Short mmCIF file of C-alpha atoms in Angstrom, two decimals:
data_model
loop_
_atom_site.label_atom_id
_atom_site.label_comp_id
_atom_site.label_asym_id
_atom_site.label_seq_id
_atom_site.Cartn_x
_atom_site.Cartn_y
_atom_site.Cartn_z
CA MET A 1 94.27 -114.71 66.56
CA SER A 2 94.02 -115.50 62.85
CA GLU A 3 91.54 -118.04 61.53
CA ALA A 4 94.42 -120.24 60.32
CA SER A 5 96.15 -120.33 63.69
CA SER A 6 92.90 -120.89 65.61
CA SER A 7 92.11 -123.88 63.42
CA LEU A 8 95.32 -125.52 64.66
CA LEU A 9 94.09 -125.42 68.25
CA PRO A 10 92.07 -128.41 69.51
CA TYR A 11 88.32 -127.91 69.42
CA LEU A 12 87.35 -128.29 73.09
CA PRO A 13 84.23 -126.21 73.81
CA GLU A 14 82.26 -126.27 77.06
CA ALA A 15 80.69 -129.72 77.35
CA THR A 16 78.24 -131.58 79.56
CA ILE A 17 78.24 -135.35 80.02
CA ILE A 18 74.79 -136.80 80.71
CA LEU A 19 74.42 -140.20 82.35
CA SER A 20 70.93 -141.66 82.81
CA LEU A 21 70.60 -144.46 85.36
CA ARG A 22 67.97 -147.06 86.17
CA GLY A 23 69.48 -149.84 88.25
CA ALA A 24 73.13 -150.28 89.20
CA ASP A 25 75.16 -151.76 86.36
CA PRO A 26 78.05 -154.07 87.33
CA PHE A 27 80.82 -151.56 86.64
CA LEU A 28 78.96 -148.36 87.56
CA PRO A 29 81.57 -147.17 90.12
CA GLU A 30 84.34 -147.58 87.53
CA CYS A 31 82.21 -145.79 84.93
CA LEU A 32 81.68 -142.83 87.27
CA GLU A 33 85.35 -142.56 88.23
CA ALA A 34 86.37 -142.56 84.57
CA LEU A 35 83.89 -139.78 83.76
CA LEU A 36 85.26 -137.66 86.60
CA HIS A 37 88.83 -137.90 85.31
CA GLN A 38 88.56 -136.83 81.69
CA ASN A 39 91.47 -135.03 80.05
CA TYR A 40 89.27 -132.10 79.05
CA PRO A 41 89.59 -128.44 80.09
CA SER A 42 86.00 -127.55 81.01
CA TYR A 43 83.14 -129.97 81.44
CA GLN A 44 80.57 -131.07 83.96
CA VAL A 45 78.67 -134.29 84.58
CA HIS A 46 74.90 -134.45 85.04
CA ILE A 47 73.52 -137.73 86.37
CA VAL A 48 69.78 -138.36 86.23
CA ILE A 49 68.68 -141.33 88.37
CA ASP A 50 65.31 -142.97 87.87
CA SER A 51 64.25 -142.43 91.51
CA ARG A 52 65.76 -141.80 94.93
CA GLU A 53 64.86 -145.40 95.83
CA ASP A 54 66.94 -146.74 92.94
CA GLU A 55 69.97 -148.81 93.97
CA ALA A 56 72.12 -146.61 91.73
CA TRP A 57 71.53 -143.64 94.05
CA ASP A 58 73.70 -145.07 96.83
CA VAL A 59 76.39 -146.22 94.39
CA VAL A 60 76.63 -142.71 92.93
CA ALA A 61 76.65 -141.07 96.36
CA GLN A 62 79.43 -143.34 97.65
CA THR A 63 81.57 -142.71 94.58
CA LEU A 64 81.12 -138.93 94.54
CA ARG A 65 82.04 -138.62 98.21
CA ARG A 66 85.60 -139.40 97.20
CA TYR A 67 85.66 -136.54 94.68
CA PRO A 68 83.94 -133.53 96.31
CA THR A 69 85.61 -130.95 94.05
CA LYS A 70 84.31 -132.37 90.77
CA LYS A 71 81.54 -130.55 88.89
CA VAL A 72 78.75 -133.10 89.16
CA LYS A 73 75.00 -132.64 89.38
CA VAL A 74 72.78 -135.51 90.51
CA SER A 75 69.00 -135.36 90.08
CA PRO A 76 66.12 -137.79 90.34
CA LEU A 77 63.97 -138.15 87.24
CA ARG A 78 61.09 -135.82 88.05
CA THR A 79 58.76 -136.43 85.10
CA LYS A 80 58.20 -139.95 83.80
CA ARG A 81 56.57 -139.22 80.47
CA GLN A 82 54.01 -141.77 79.31
CA THR A 83 54.84 -141.14 75.64
CA CYS A 84 58.52 -142.12 75.44
CA GLY A 85 61.28 -144.23 76.95
CA LEU A 86 62.49 -143.33 80.42
CA LYS A 87 65.96 -142.48 79.12
CA CYS A 88 64.41 -139.96 76.74
CA SER A 89 62.60 -138.38 79.69
CA ALA A 90 65.89 -138.18 81.60
CA LEU A 91 67.73 -136.56 78.70
CA ILE A 92 64.98 -133.98 78.16
CA GLN A 93 65.21 -133.04 81.84
CA ALA A 94 69.02 -132.75 81.80
CA ILE A 95 69.16 -130.73 78.59
CA ALA A 96 66.56 -128.28 79.90
CA GLU A 97 69.03 -127.52 82.71
CA LEU A 98 72.16 -127.02 80.58
CA ASP A 99 74.36 -124.00 81.22
CA ILE A 100 73.91 -121.36 78.55
CA ASP A 101 77.55 -121.63 77.43
CA CYS A 102 77.41 -125.41 76.85
CA GLU A 103 78.11 -126.19 73.18
CA VAL A 104 78.29 -129.99 73.25
CA VAL A 105 76.36 -132.69 75.08
CA ALA A 106 77.97 -136.11 75.47
CA LEU A 107 75.69 -139.05 76.23
CA VAL A 108 77.08 -142.08 77.98
CA ASP A 109 75.74 -145.34 79.42
CA ALA A 110 76.60 -146.99 82.72
CA ASP A 111 78.34 -149.87 80.94
CA THR A 112 80.67 -147.51 79.07
CA MET A 113 84.19 -147.61 80.51
CA THR A 114 85.65 -144.40 79.12
CA HIS A 115 89.39 -143.76 78.81
CA PRO A 116 90.94 -140.40 79.87
CA ASN A 117 90.82 -138.89 76.35
CA TRP A 118 87.32 -140.19 75.57
CA LEU A 119 85.55 -136.81 75.75
CA ARG A 120 88.36 -135.04 73.88
CA GLU A 121 88.26 -137.60 71.05
CA LEU A 122 84.46 -137.53 70.95
CA VAL A 123 84.19 -133.74 70.74
CA SER A 124 87.16 -132.80 68.51
CA PRO A 125 85.62 -133.92 65.16
CA LEU A 126 82.66 -131.60 65.80
CA ARG A 127 84.86 -128.71 64.64
CA ASP A 128 83.71 -129.70 61.14
CA PRO A 129 80.46 -127.77 60.44
CA ALA A 130 79.12 -130.72 58.43
CA ILE A 131 79.26 -133.02 61.46
CA GLY A 132 76.36 -132.76 63.90
CA ALA A 133 77.19 -135.73 66.10
CA THR A 134 80.00 -138.18 66.80
CA THR A 135 79.76 -141.69 68.12
CA GLY A 136 81.78 -144.76 69.07
CA ASN A 137 80.74 -148.34 69.62
CA ARG A 138 81.01 -151.18 72.11
CA TRP A 139 83.25 -154.25 71.92
CA TYR A 140 82.50 -157.21 74.15
CA ILE A 141 85.02 -159.50 75.83
CA PRO A 142 83.27 -162.89 76.07
CA ASP A 143 83.59 -165.45 78.85
CA GLN A 144 83.89 -168.86 77.19
CA ARG A 145 81.73 -170.40 79.94
CA LEU A 146 78.65 -168.40 78.87
CA TRP A 147 77.17 -169.13 75.45
CA GLY A 148 75.15 -165.93 75.68
CA SER A 149 78.35 -163.90 75.95
CA LEU A 150 79.93 -165.77 73.04
CA VAL A 151 76.88 -165.21 70.84
CA ARG A 152 76.69 -161.53 71.85
CA TYR A 153 80.34 -161.09 70.89
CA LEU A 154 79.73 -162.54 67.41
CA GLY A 155 76.50 -160.60 66.96
CA ASN A 156 78.28 -157.40 67.92
CA VAL A 157 80.99 -158.00 65.31
CA ALA A 158 78.31 -157.84 62.62
CA SER A 159 76.55 -154.94 64.34
CA VAL A 160 79.69 -152.78 64.47
CA VAL A 161 80.14 -153.17 60.71
CA HIS A 162 76.45 -152.46 60.00
CA MET A 163 76.32 -149.44 62.32
CA ASP A 164 79.47 -147.94 60.79
CA MET A 165 78.29 -148.47 57.20
CA HIS A 166 74.86 -146.96 57.87
CA CYS A 167 75.81 -144.25 60.38
CA ILE A 168 73.73 -145.65 63.23
CA PRO A 169 74.64 -143.75 66.42
CA TRP A 170 75.23 -145.52 69.72
CA GLY A 171 73.86 -143.74 72.78
CA GLY A 172 76.54 -145.21 75.01
CA SER A 173 79.15 -142.88 73.50
CA LEU A 174 77.54 -140.04 71.60
CA ALA A 175 78.24 -136.29 71.35
CA ILE A 176 75.78 -133.80 69.88
CA LYS A 177 76.19 -130.09 69.15
CA THR A 178 73.64 -128.26 71.29
CA GLN A 179 72.57 -126.09 68.33
CA TYR A 180 70.79 -129.11 66.89
CA PHE A 181 68.44 -129.44 69.83
CA ASP A 182 66.61 -126.43 68.39
CA ASP A 183 67.39 -126.93 64.70
CA THR A 184 66.03 -130.49 64.60
CA ASN A 185 63.29 -130.32 67.28
CA LEU A 186 65.21 -133.20 68.83
CA LEU A 187 63.65 -132.84 72.27
CA GLU A 188 60.18 -133.06 70.73
CA HIS A 189 61.23 -136.21 68.87
CA TRP A 190 62.59 -137.69 72.09
CA SER A 191 59.35 -136.94 73.92
CA GLN A 192 57.59 -139.40 71.57
CA ALA A 193 60.32 -141.99 70.97
CA LEU A 194 61.32 -145.29 72.53
CA ALA A 195 65.07 -144.59 72.37
CA GLU A 196 67.29 -141.56 71.92
CA ASP A 197 70.12 -142.56 69.60
CA VAL A 198 69.02 -144.29 66.38
CA LEU A 199 66.59 -141.53 65.36
CA LEU A 200 69.42 -138.97 65.39
CA TYR A 201 70.55 -140.05 61.91
CA ASN A 202 67.37 -138.85 60.18
CA ALA A 203 67.04 -135.77 62.39
CA LEU A 204 70.52 -134.53 61.47
CA LYS A 205 70.24 -135.57 57.83
CA ALA A 206 67.21 -133.31 57.47
CA GLN A 207 69.47 -130.40 58.50
CA GLY A 208 72.30 -131.36 56.16
CA ALA A 209 74.46 -132.66 59.02
CA LYS A 210 75.87 -136.13 59.54
CA VAL A 211 76.91 -138.59 62.22
CA LYS A 212 80.62 -139.46 62.30
CA PHE A 213 81.93 -142.72 63.71
CA VAL A 214 85.23 -142.28 65.59
CA PRO A 215 87.26 -145.55 65.45
CA SER A 216 89.34 -144.73 68.54
CA LEU A 217 86.12 -144.72 70.56
CA ILE A 218 85.59 -148.47 70.47
CA ILE A 219 84.79 -149.11 74.13
CA VAL A 220 85.67 -152.44 75.73
CA ASN A 221 82.76 -154.02 77.63
CA ARG A 222 83.61 -156.82 80.07
CA GLU A 223 80.04 -157.55 81.17
CA GLN A 224 78.57 -161.01 80.52
CA CYS A 225 75.10 -162.37 79.76
CA ASN A 226 73.13 -165.56 79.19
CA LEU A 227 71.51 -166.44 75.89
CA TRP A 228 67.96 -165.46 76.88
CA SER A 229 69.08 -162.04 78.12
CA TYR A 230 70.98 -161.50 74.88
CA LEU A 231 67.91 -162.31 72.76
CA ARG A 232 65.76 -159.84 74.70
CA TRP A 233 68.44 -157.17 74.44
CA MET A 234 69.02 -157.76 70.71
CA LYS A 235 65.29 -157.56 70.08
CA ARG A 236 65.26 -154.05 71.58
CA GLN A 237 68.27 -152.96 69.53
CA LEU A 238 66.72 -154.17 66.28
CA LEU A 239 63.31 -152.78 67.18
CA CYS A 240 64.85 -149.31 67.44
CA VAL A 241 66.41 -149.75 63.99
CA ARG A 242 63.02 -150.83 62.64
CA LEU A 243 61.30 -147.80 64.13
CA TYR A 244 63.82 -145.06 63.41
CA HIS A 245 66.44 -145.94 60.79
CA PRO A 246 66.22 -146.48 57.01
CA SER A 247 68.66 -149.42 57.13
CA TRP A 248 66.02 -151.74 58.63
CA PRO A 249 65.29 -153.53 55.30
CA ILE A 250 69.02 -154.21 54.90
CA ALA A 251 69.18 -155.66 58.41
CA MET A 252 66.21 -157.89 57.54
CA ILE A 253 67.87 -159.12 54.35
CA HIS A 254 71.18 -159.69 56.14
CA GLY A 255 69.50 -161.69 58.89
CA THR A 256 67.58 -163.81 56.41
CA VAL A 257 70.52 -164.52 54.12
CA THR A 258 72.98 -165.36 56.91
CA VAL A 259 70.58 -167.97 58.26
CA LEU A 260 69.17 -169.38 55.02
CA LEU A 261 72.54 -169.88 53.30
CA PRO A 262 73.94 -172.32 55.89
CA ILE A 263 70.55 -174.04 56.20
CA LEU A 264 70.47 -174.47 52.42
CA ALA A 265 74.04 -175.79 52.38
CA LEU A 266 73.30 -178.17 55.26
CA GLY A 267 70.11 -179.40 53.56
CA LEU A 268 71.92 -180.03 50.27
CA MET A 269 74.68 -181.88 52.10
CA LEU A 270 72.21 -184.18 53.90
CA ILE A 271 70.27 -184.89 50.70
CA ALA A 272 73.52 -185.69 48.89
CA LEU A 273 74.61 -188.03 51.68
CA PHE A 274 71.31 -189.91 51.71
CA THR A 275 71.37 -190.27 47.92
CA HIS A 276 75.07 -191.25 47.88
CA GLN A 277 76.05 -188.24 45.75
CA TRP A 278 79.45 -187.92 47.38
CA ASN A 279 80.81 -185.13 45.18
CA SER A 280 77.74 -183.01 45.86
CA ALA A 281 78.00 -183.74 49.58
CA ILE A 282 81.64 -182.63 49.59
CA CYS A 283 80.78 -179.43 47.70
CA ALA A 284 77.91 -178.56 50.05
CA SER A 285 79.91 -179.29 53.20
CA SER A 286 82.88 -177.34 51.83
CA GLY A 287 80.63 -174.37 51.11
CA LEU A 288 79.22 -174.51 54.63
CA ALA A 289 82.69 -174.70 56.17
CA LEU A 290 83.93 -171.87 53.93
CA LEU A 291 81.05 -169.65 55.03
CA TRP A 292 81.88 -170.17 58.69
CA VAL A 293 85.60 -169.69 58.04
CA VAL A 294 84.94 -166.35 56.31
CA GLN A 295 82.78 -165.19 59.19
CA GLY A 296 85.44 -166.30 61.65
CA LEU A 297 88.12 -164.42 59.70
CA LEU A 298 85.96 -161.27 59.77
CA ALA A 299 85.75 -161.51 63.56
CA ILE A 300 89.52 -162.09 63.82
CA THR A 301 90.29 -159.13 61.54
CA LEU A 302 88.09 -156.77 63.53
CA GLU A 303 89.45 -158.14 66.81
CA GLN A 304 92.99 -157.37 65.68
CA GLY A 305 91.96 -153.81 64.82
CA VAL A 306 90.33 -153.36 68.22
CA GLN A 307 93.39 -154.81 69.94
CA LYS A 308 95.53 -152.10 68.29
CA ILE A 309 93.17 -149.40 69.57
CA ILE A 310 93.25 -150.85 73.09
CA LYS A 311 97.06 -151.07 72.97
CA ALA A 312 97.32 -147.43 71.86
CA ARG A 313 95.27 -146.44 74.93
CA GLN A 314 97.60 -148.53 77.12
CA GLU A 315 94.66 -150.51 78.45
CA GLU A 316 94.77 -154.15 79.48
CA ARG A 317 94.23 -156.22 76.36
CA PRO A 318 92.04 -159.32 76.50
CA ARG A 319 93.63 -162.68 75.83
CA PHE A 320 91.69 -165.35 73.97
CA GLU A 321 92.47 -168.90 75.05
CA ALA A 322 92.28 -171.76 72.57
CA ILE A 323 89.05 -173.06 74.14
CA THR A 324 87.44 -169.63 73.73
CA LEU A 325 88.38 -169.48 70.04
CA LEU A 326 87.02 -173.00 69.49
CA LYS A 327 83.73 -172.23 71.23
CA LEU A 328 83.41 -168.96 69.30
CA TRP A 329 83.70 -170.88 66.04
CA LEU A 330 81.11 -173.40 67.25
CA ALA A 331 78.86 -170.51 68.30
CA ILE A 332 78.69 -169.01 64.79
CA PRO A 333 75.57 -170.99 63.70
CA LEU A 334 73.98 -170.31 67.09
CA ALA A 335 74.63 -166.58 66.63
CA GLN A 336 73.06 -166.68 63.17
CA VAL A 337 69.91 -168.38 64.46
CA ALA A 338 69.73 -166.02 67.46
CA PHE A 339 70.01 -162.99 65.17
CA MET A 340 67.24 -164.31 62.92
CA ILE A 341 64.97 -164.93 65.92
CA ALA A 342 65.63 -161.40 67.17
CA ILE A 343 64.96 -159.94 63.69
CA LEU A 344 61.61 -161.74 63.39
CA TRP A 345 60.74 -160.82 66.97
CA ALA A 346 61.55 -157.15 66.37
CA ALA A 347 59.62 -157.11 63.07
CA VAL A 348 56.33 -157.89 64.78
CA ALA A 349 56.92 -156.53 68.30
CA ARG A 350 54.13 -154.40 69.74
CA HIS A 351 55.31 -154.58 73.35
CA ILE A 352 58.78 -154.39 74.83
CA ASP A 353 60.13 -154.80 78.34
CA TRP A 354 63.02 -152.52 79.24
CA ARG A 355 64.44 -152.87 82.75
CA GLY A 356 61.08 -153.77 84.22
CA ILE A 357 59.01 -151.24 82.27
CA ASP A 358 56.49 -152.40 79.66
CA TYR A 359 56.15 -150.18 76.59
CA GLU A 360 53.39 -150.43 74.02
CA ILE A 361 54.61 -149.76 70.46
CA ASN A 362 51.83 -148.45 68.22
CA SER A 363 54.08 -146.62 65.75
CA PRO A 364 57.50 -144.94 65.81
CA TRP A 365 56.01 -141.80 67.34
CA ASP A 366 53.20 -143.41 69.30
CA ILE A 367 54.86 -145.03 72.31
CA ARG A 368 53.06 -145.67 75.57
CA LEU A 369 54.68 -146.44 78.90
CA VAL A 370 52.09 -148.87 80.25
CA LYS A 371 52.89 -148.62 83.95
CA TYR A 372 55.80 -147.07 85.81
CA GLN A 373 57.38 -148.68 88.83
CA PRO A 374 60.77 -148.07 90.46
CA TYR A 375 63.51 -150.43 89.40
CA GLN A 376 63.35 -153.77 91.18
CA PRO A 377 66.87 -155.21 91.45
CA LYS A 378 67.23 -158.89 90.69
CA PRO A 379 68.85 -161.29 93.18
CA LYS A 380 72.60 -160.88 93.31
CA LEU A 381 74.47 -163.46 91.26
CA ALA A 382 77.81 -165.06 92.02
CA ASP A 383 79.16 -163.57 88.78
CA THR A 384 79.08 -159.81 89.39
CA ARG A 385 79.82 -159.09 85.70
CA ILE A 386 76.33 -160.04 84.49
CA SER A 387 74.76 -157.20 82.49
CA VAL A 388 71.64 -155.38 83.65
CA LEU A 389 69.56 -155.77 80.49
#
C-alpha cells in the first residue's frame, strides 16, 4: 500500500484504556459500560483499584459480569509509593504491564462519560508526528439548587478557556503515545509527582512534541457538589498548575484581576453614592454590570458551542430553566471570590487531602504520602449525583 493511500486510512493503533479507581464515583457503572463499548477495532481496558476492600471493587465486578467477552484486566494497586500521588502509582503499575504491541495509552477518570467514538477521536490526531498527546475537557451541568454546582460550572467555563490556550492536559480524557514513556522518562516523573496530567506539557515540550486539545471531546459531567467541596477540589487543580505548568503566573494574575476589578468598581460606586456624586455612581455601577454581562455572555457562547457538540453526538442535551440562568448570573461574583480563595490557598499549600489521603508538598518533585489507608466511603446522600472529591 502506498504512503498516500495509507494516510487516508484512520489511524487506529492498538490501544489500552487505563482507569484508576479509589472510591465508587456516582456514575461509575455507566462509565464502565461506555468504556466497554467503544467504536474502536482493537483495544483493552485495564482497571487498577486502590484495594480489594475498596467499594469500587464490587461495582466493577458486578458490571463486568454482564460483559464476560470484553478484554478487561482488573488489578488491585500493589505498590502505594510514598513519593507520589496514588493515581501516579496506579498508572506506573498499569503501564509496566502493557502488551508489547500497544502504541497508545488512553487515561480516563471515573466521572468521564465517554461516547462510542471517544477513543477513536482521542487517538486519531496522534497520526501527526508532532503531537505526543491529545486531550479533551469536562463540562458540568449544574443543579440550580446547589450553589457549589453553579459556582463550579462558572469556574469551569474559565478553566476550559485557560486550559485550551495554555495546552494544559486533563487526565480524565488523555491519550499518550507509548514511545514517550521512554523518551521523556515520564514514569520517573510520575513516581515523584502529585498528579499525572499537568506535568505532561513540559515533558513533551522537551522532546519537541505537543499536546493537542480535541474540541469534540468535551465530556458532559452531571455530578453535583457543594461549595466547600468545590473549593477543596479547585485548590488541588490549581496546586497542580502551580507545581507543574508555566501558566501558573497567568492564573494568579487572572484570579487577582477578576476579583479586584469588581471590588474596585463596587467601592467606587459606594463612595460616589455616599458623596452624592451621582454621575460617578452611575458610571461605576454600569462598569460593574458590564463586567458581569461580558462574563455571562462568555459562558453563554461556550455553552452554545458545547450544545452543538452534544447534539452532533446525539446525546441528551441539558435544558437551562430561567431560574438556573438567573442564579448563574447571581453566582458570578461568588465564583470570582471562590476562585481567588482557591488561588491563594494553592499558592501557599504545603499539605493536600485527596480522597482521604494527606500529601505533604515540599517541592514539585518532593511529594510525601503521609499515611496510607483504604478509602473510607462517606455516608450515602439522598442525592446520588454528588461528586466524590
